[in-house]
Tab-separated table of C-alpha atoms in Angstrom:
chain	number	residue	atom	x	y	z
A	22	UNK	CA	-18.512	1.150	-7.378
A	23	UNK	CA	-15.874	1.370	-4.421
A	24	UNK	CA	-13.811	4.295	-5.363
A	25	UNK	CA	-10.989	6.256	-3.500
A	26	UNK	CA	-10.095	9.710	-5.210
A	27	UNK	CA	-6.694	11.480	-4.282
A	28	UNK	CA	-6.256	14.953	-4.863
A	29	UNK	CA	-4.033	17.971	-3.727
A	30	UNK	CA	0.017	17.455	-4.949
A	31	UNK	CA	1.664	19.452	-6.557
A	32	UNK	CA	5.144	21.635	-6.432
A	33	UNK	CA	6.210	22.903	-3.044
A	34	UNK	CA	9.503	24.108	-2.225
A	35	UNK	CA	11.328	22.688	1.044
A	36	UNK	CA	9.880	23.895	4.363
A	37	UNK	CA	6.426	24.138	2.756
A	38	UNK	CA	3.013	22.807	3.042
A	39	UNK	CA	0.434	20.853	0.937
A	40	UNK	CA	-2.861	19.207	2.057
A	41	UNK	CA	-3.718	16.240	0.215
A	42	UNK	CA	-7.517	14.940	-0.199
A	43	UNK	CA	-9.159	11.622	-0.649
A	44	UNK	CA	-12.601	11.331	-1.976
A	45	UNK	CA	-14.169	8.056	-1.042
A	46	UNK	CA	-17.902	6.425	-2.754
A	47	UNK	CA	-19.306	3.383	-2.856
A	48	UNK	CA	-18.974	2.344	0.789
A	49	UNK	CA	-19.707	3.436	4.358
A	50	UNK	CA	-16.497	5.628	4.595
A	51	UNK	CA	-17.001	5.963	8.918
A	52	UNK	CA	-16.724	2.526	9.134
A	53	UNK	CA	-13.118	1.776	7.850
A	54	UNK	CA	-10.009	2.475	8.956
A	55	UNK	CA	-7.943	4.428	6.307
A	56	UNK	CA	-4.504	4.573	5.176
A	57	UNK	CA	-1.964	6.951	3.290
A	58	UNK	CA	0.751	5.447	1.824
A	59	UNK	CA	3.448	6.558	-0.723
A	60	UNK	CA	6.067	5.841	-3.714
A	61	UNK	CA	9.031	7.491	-5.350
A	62	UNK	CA	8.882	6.625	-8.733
A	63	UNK	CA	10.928	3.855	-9.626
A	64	UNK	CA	10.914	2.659	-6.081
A	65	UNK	CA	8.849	0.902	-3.689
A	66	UNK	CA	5.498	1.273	-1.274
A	67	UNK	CA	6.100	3.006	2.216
A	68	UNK	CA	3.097	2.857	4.644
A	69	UNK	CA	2.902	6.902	5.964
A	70	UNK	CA	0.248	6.529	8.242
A	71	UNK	CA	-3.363	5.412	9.360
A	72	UNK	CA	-6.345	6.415	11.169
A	73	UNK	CA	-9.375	5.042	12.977
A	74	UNK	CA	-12.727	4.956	11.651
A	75	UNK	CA	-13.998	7.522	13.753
A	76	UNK	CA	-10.579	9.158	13.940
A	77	UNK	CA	-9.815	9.364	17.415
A	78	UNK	CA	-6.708	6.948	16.819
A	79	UNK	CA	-3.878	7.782	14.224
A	80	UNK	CA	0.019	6.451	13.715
A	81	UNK	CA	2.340	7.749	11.639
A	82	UNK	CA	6.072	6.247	10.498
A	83	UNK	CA	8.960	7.787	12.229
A	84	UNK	CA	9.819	9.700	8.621
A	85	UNK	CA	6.406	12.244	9.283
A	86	UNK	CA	6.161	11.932	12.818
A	87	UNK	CA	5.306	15.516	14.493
A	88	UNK	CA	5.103	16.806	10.287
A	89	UNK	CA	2.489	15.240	8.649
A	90	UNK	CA	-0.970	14.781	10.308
A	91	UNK	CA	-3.477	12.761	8.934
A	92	UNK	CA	-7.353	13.145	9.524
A	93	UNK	CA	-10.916	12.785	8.050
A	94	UNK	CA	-14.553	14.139	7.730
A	95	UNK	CA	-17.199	10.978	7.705
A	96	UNK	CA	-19.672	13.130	7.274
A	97	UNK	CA	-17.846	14.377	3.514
A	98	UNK	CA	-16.282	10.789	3.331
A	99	UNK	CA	-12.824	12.761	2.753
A	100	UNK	CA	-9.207	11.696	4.182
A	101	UNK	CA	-6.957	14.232	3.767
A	102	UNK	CA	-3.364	14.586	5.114
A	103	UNK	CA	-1.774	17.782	5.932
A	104	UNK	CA	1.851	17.488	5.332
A	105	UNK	CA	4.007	20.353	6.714
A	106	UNK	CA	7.903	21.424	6.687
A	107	UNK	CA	8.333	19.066	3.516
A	108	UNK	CA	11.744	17.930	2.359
A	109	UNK	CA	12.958	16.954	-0.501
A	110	UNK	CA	12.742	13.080	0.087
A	111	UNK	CA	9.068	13.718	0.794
A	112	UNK	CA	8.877	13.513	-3.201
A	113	UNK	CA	6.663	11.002	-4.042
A	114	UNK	CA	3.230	9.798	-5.199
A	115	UNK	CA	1.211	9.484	-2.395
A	116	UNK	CA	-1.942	6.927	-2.120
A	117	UNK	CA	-4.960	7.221	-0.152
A	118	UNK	CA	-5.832	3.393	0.904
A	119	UNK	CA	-8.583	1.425	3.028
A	120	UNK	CA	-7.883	-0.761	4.849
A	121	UNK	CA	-10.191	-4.108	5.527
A	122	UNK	CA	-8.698	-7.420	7.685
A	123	UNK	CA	-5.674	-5.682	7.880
A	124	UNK	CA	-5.214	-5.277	4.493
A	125	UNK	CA	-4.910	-2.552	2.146
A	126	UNK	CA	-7.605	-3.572	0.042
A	127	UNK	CA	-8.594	-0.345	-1.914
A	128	UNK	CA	-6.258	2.247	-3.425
A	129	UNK	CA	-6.465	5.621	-4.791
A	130	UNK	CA	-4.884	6.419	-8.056
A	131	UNK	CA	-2.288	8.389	-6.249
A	132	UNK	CA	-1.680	12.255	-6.562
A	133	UNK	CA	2.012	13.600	-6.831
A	134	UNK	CA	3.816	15.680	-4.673
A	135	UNK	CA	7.150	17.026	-5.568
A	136	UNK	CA	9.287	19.498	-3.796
A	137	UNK	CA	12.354	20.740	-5.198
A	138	UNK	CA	14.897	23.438	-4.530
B	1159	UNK	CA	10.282	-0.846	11.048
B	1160	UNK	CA	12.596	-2.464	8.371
B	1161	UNK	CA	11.199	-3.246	4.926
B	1162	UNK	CA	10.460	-6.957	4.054
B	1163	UNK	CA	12.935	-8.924	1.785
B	1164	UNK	CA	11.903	-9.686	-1.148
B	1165	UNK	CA	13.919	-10.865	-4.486
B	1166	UNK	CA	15.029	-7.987	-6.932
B	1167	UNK	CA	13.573	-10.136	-10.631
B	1168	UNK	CA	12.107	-12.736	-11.132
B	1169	UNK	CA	11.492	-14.535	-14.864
B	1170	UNK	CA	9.463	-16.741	-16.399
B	1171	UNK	CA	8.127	-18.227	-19.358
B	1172	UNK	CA	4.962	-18.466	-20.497
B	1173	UNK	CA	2.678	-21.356	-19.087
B	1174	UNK	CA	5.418	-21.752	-16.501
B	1175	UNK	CA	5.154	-21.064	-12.977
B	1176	UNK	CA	6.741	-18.638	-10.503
B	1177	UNK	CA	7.309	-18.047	-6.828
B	1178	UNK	CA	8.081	-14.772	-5.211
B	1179	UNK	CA	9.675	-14.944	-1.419
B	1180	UNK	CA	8.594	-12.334	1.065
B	1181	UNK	CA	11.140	-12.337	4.466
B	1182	UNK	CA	10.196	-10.606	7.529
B	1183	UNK	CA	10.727	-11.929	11.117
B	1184	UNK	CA	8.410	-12.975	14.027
B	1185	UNK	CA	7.300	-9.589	14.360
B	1186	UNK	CA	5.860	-9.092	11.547
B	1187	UNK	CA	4.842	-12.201	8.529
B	1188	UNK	CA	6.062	-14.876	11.269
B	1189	UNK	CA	4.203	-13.410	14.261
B	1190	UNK	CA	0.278	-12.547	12.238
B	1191	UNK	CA	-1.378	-14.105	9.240
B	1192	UNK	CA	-2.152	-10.776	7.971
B	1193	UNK	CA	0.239	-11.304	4.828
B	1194	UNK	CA	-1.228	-9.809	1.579
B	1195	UNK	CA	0.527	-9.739	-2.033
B	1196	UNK	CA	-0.092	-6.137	-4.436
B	1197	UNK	CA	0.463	-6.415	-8.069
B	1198	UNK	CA	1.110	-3.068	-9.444
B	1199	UNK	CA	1.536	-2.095	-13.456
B	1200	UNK	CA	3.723	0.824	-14.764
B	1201	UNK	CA	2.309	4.138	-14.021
B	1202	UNK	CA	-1.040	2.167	-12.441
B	1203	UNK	CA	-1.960	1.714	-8.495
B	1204	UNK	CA	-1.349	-1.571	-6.778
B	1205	UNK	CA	-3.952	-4.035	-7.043
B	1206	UNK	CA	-4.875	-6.293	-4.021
B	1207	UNK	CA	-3.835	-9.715	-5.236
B	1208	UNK	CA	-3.762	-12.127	-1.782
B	1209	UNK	CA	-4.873	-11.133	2.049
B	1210	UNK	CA	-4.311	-13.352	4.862
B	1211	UNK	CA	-1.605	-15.389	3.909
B	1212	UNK	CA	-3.672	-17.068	0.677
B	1213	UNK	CA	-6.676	-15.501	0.527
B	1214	UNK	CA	-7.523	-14.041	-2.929
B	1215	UNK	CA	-10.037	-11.408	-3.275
B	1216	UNK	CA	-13.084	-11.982	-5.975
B	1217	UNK	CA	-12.089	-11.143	-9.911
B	1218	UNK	CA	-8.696	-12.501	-9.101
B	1219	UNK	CA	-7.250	-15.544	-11.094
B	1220	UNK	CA	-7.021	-18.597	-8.853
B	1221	UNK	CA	-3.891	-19.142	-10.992
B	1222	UNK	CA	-2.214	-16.569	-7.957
B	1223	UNK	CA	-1.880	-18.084	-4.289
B	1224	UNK	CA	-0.221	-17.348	-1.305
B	1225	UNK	CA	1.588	-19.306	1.484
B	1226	UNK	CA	3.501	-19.099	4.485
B	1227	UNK	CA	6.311	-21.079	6.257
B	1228	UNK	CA	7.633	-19.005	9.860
B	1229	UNK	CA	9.031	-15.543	8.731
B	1230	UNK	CA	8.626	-16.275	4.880
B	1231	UNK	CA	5.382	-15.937	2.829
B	1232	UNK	CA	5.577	-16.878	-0.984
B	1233	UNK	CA	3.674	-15.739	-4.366
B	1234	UNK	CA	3.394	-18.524	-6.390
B	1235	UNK	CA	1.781	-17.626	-10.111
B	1236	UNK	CA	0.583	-20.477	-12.251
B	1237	UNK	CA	0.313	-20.532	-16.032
B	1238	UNK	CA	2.196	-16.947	-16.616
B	1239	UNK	CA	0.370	-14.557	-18.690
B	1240	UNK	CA	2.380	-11.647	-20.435
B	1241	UNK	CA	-0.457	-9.710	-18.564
B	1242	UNK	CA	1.177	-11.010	-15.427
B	1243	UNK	CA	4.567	-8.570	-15.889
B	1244	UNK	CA	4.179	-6.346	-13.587
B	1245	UNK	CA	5.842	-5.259	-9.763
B	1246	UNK	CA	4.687	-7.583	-6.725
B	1247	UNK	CA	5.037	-6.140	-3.566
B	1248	UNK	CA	4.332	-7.850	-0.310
B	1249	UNK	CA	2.797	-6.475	2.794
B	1250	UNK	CA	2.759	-7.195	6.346
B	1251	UNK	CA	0.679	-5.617	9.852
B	1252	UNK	CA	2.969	-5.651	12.602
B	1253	UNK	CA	3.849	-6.273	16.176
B	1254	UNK	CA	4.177	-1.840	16.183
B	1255	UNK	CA	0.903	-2.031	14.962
B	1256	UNK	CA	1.362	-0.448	11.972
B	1257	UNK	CA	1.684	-2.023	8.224
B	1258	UNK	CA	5.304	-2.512	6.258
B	1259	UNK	CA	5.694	-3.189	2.413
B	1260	UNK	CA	8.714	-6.042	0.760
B	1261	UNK	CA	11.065	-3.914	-1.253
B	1262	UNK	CA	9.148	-5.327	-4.384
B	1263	UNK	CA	10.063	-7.846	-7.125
B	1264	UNK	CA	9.902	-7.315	-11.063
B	1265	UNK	CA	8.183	-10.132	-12.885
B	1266	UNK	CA	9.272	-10.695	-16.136
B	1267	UNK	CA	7.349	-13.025	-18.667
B	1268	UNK	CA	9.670	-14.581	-21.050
């Protein structure tokens, strides 16, 4: 069974740091490009950023640039994304995603971050 | 990169049929046929529902298709389902090479 597995939120207070995780099975993991994307409850999807199946090649939105930095370990089939100097409006739940045709065609079940002050 | 437009509610009956609007502009649903529709339940992870425009994925209905007419792609739903209540969100790649989401639309079944 494809399966994408997020892990790591939790509470963080403003100016911190959290690394998520994203345990992928049931596919070749280095051969997809992989997404994070994320969700304020009550609100919409925002794409956060991608990388390349071999990872030399990531882009993030302008909202993370130069704070969050995604990356990924084929040979653990992990994704993770290393979010630094949160903010408030960081406060979301955050997918892990793969992407196939340009599509986001397998999700995560999400794992929470929240940072308050 | 802007979000796509995309209707607040929409409602239906039961049996009926439904269309969802998705506006973006030529750099983004006019410009690729990378279009794809998300269907996404209360407290549950989108679902992949259409990809390229009107392509639907195996296990889904073929009561859900997809279109496209210049910068607007539809959802139409066929034969509503109370299972069908859920968000839809649209989703688009883009000339910046990245992806962008429609603000998404609640679909109510009367």
């Amino acid at each position: 069974e494809v399966q994408l597995v997020d892990s790591g939120g939790g509470l963080v207070q403003p100016g911190g740091s959290l690394r998520l995780s994203c345990a992928a099975s049931g596919f070749i993991f280095g051969t997809y490009w992989m997404h994070w994307v994320r969700q304020v409850p009550g609100k919409g999807l925002v794409w956060v950023s991608r990388i390349s199946s071999d990872g030399s090649s990531t882009t993030y939105a302008d909202s993370v640039k130069g704070r969050f930095t995604i990356s990924r370990d084929n040979a653990k089939n992990t994704l993770y994304l290393q979010m630094n100097s949160l903010r408030v409006e960081d406060t979301a739940v955050y997918y892990c995603v793969r992407e196939q045709i340009k599509t986001m065609d397998v999700w995560g079940q999400g794992t929470t971050v929240t940072v308050f002050s | 990169q802007s979000a796509l437009t995309q209707p607040a509610s929409v409602s239906g009956s039961l049996g009926q049929s439904i269309t969802i609007s998705c506006t973006g502009t030529s750099s983004d649903v006019g410009g690729y046929n990378f279009v794809s529709w998300y269907q996404q339940h209360p407290g549950k992870a989108p679902k992949l529902m259409i990809y390229t425009v009107s392509d639907r994925p195996s296990g889904v209905s073929t009561r859900f298709s997809g279109s496209k007419s210049g910068n607007t792609a539809s959802l139409t739903i066929s034969g509503l389902q109370a299972e069908d209540e859920a968000d839809y969100y649209c989703g688009s790649y883009t000339s910046s090479d990245t992806l962008v989401f429609g603000g998404g639309t609640k679909l109510t079944v009367l």
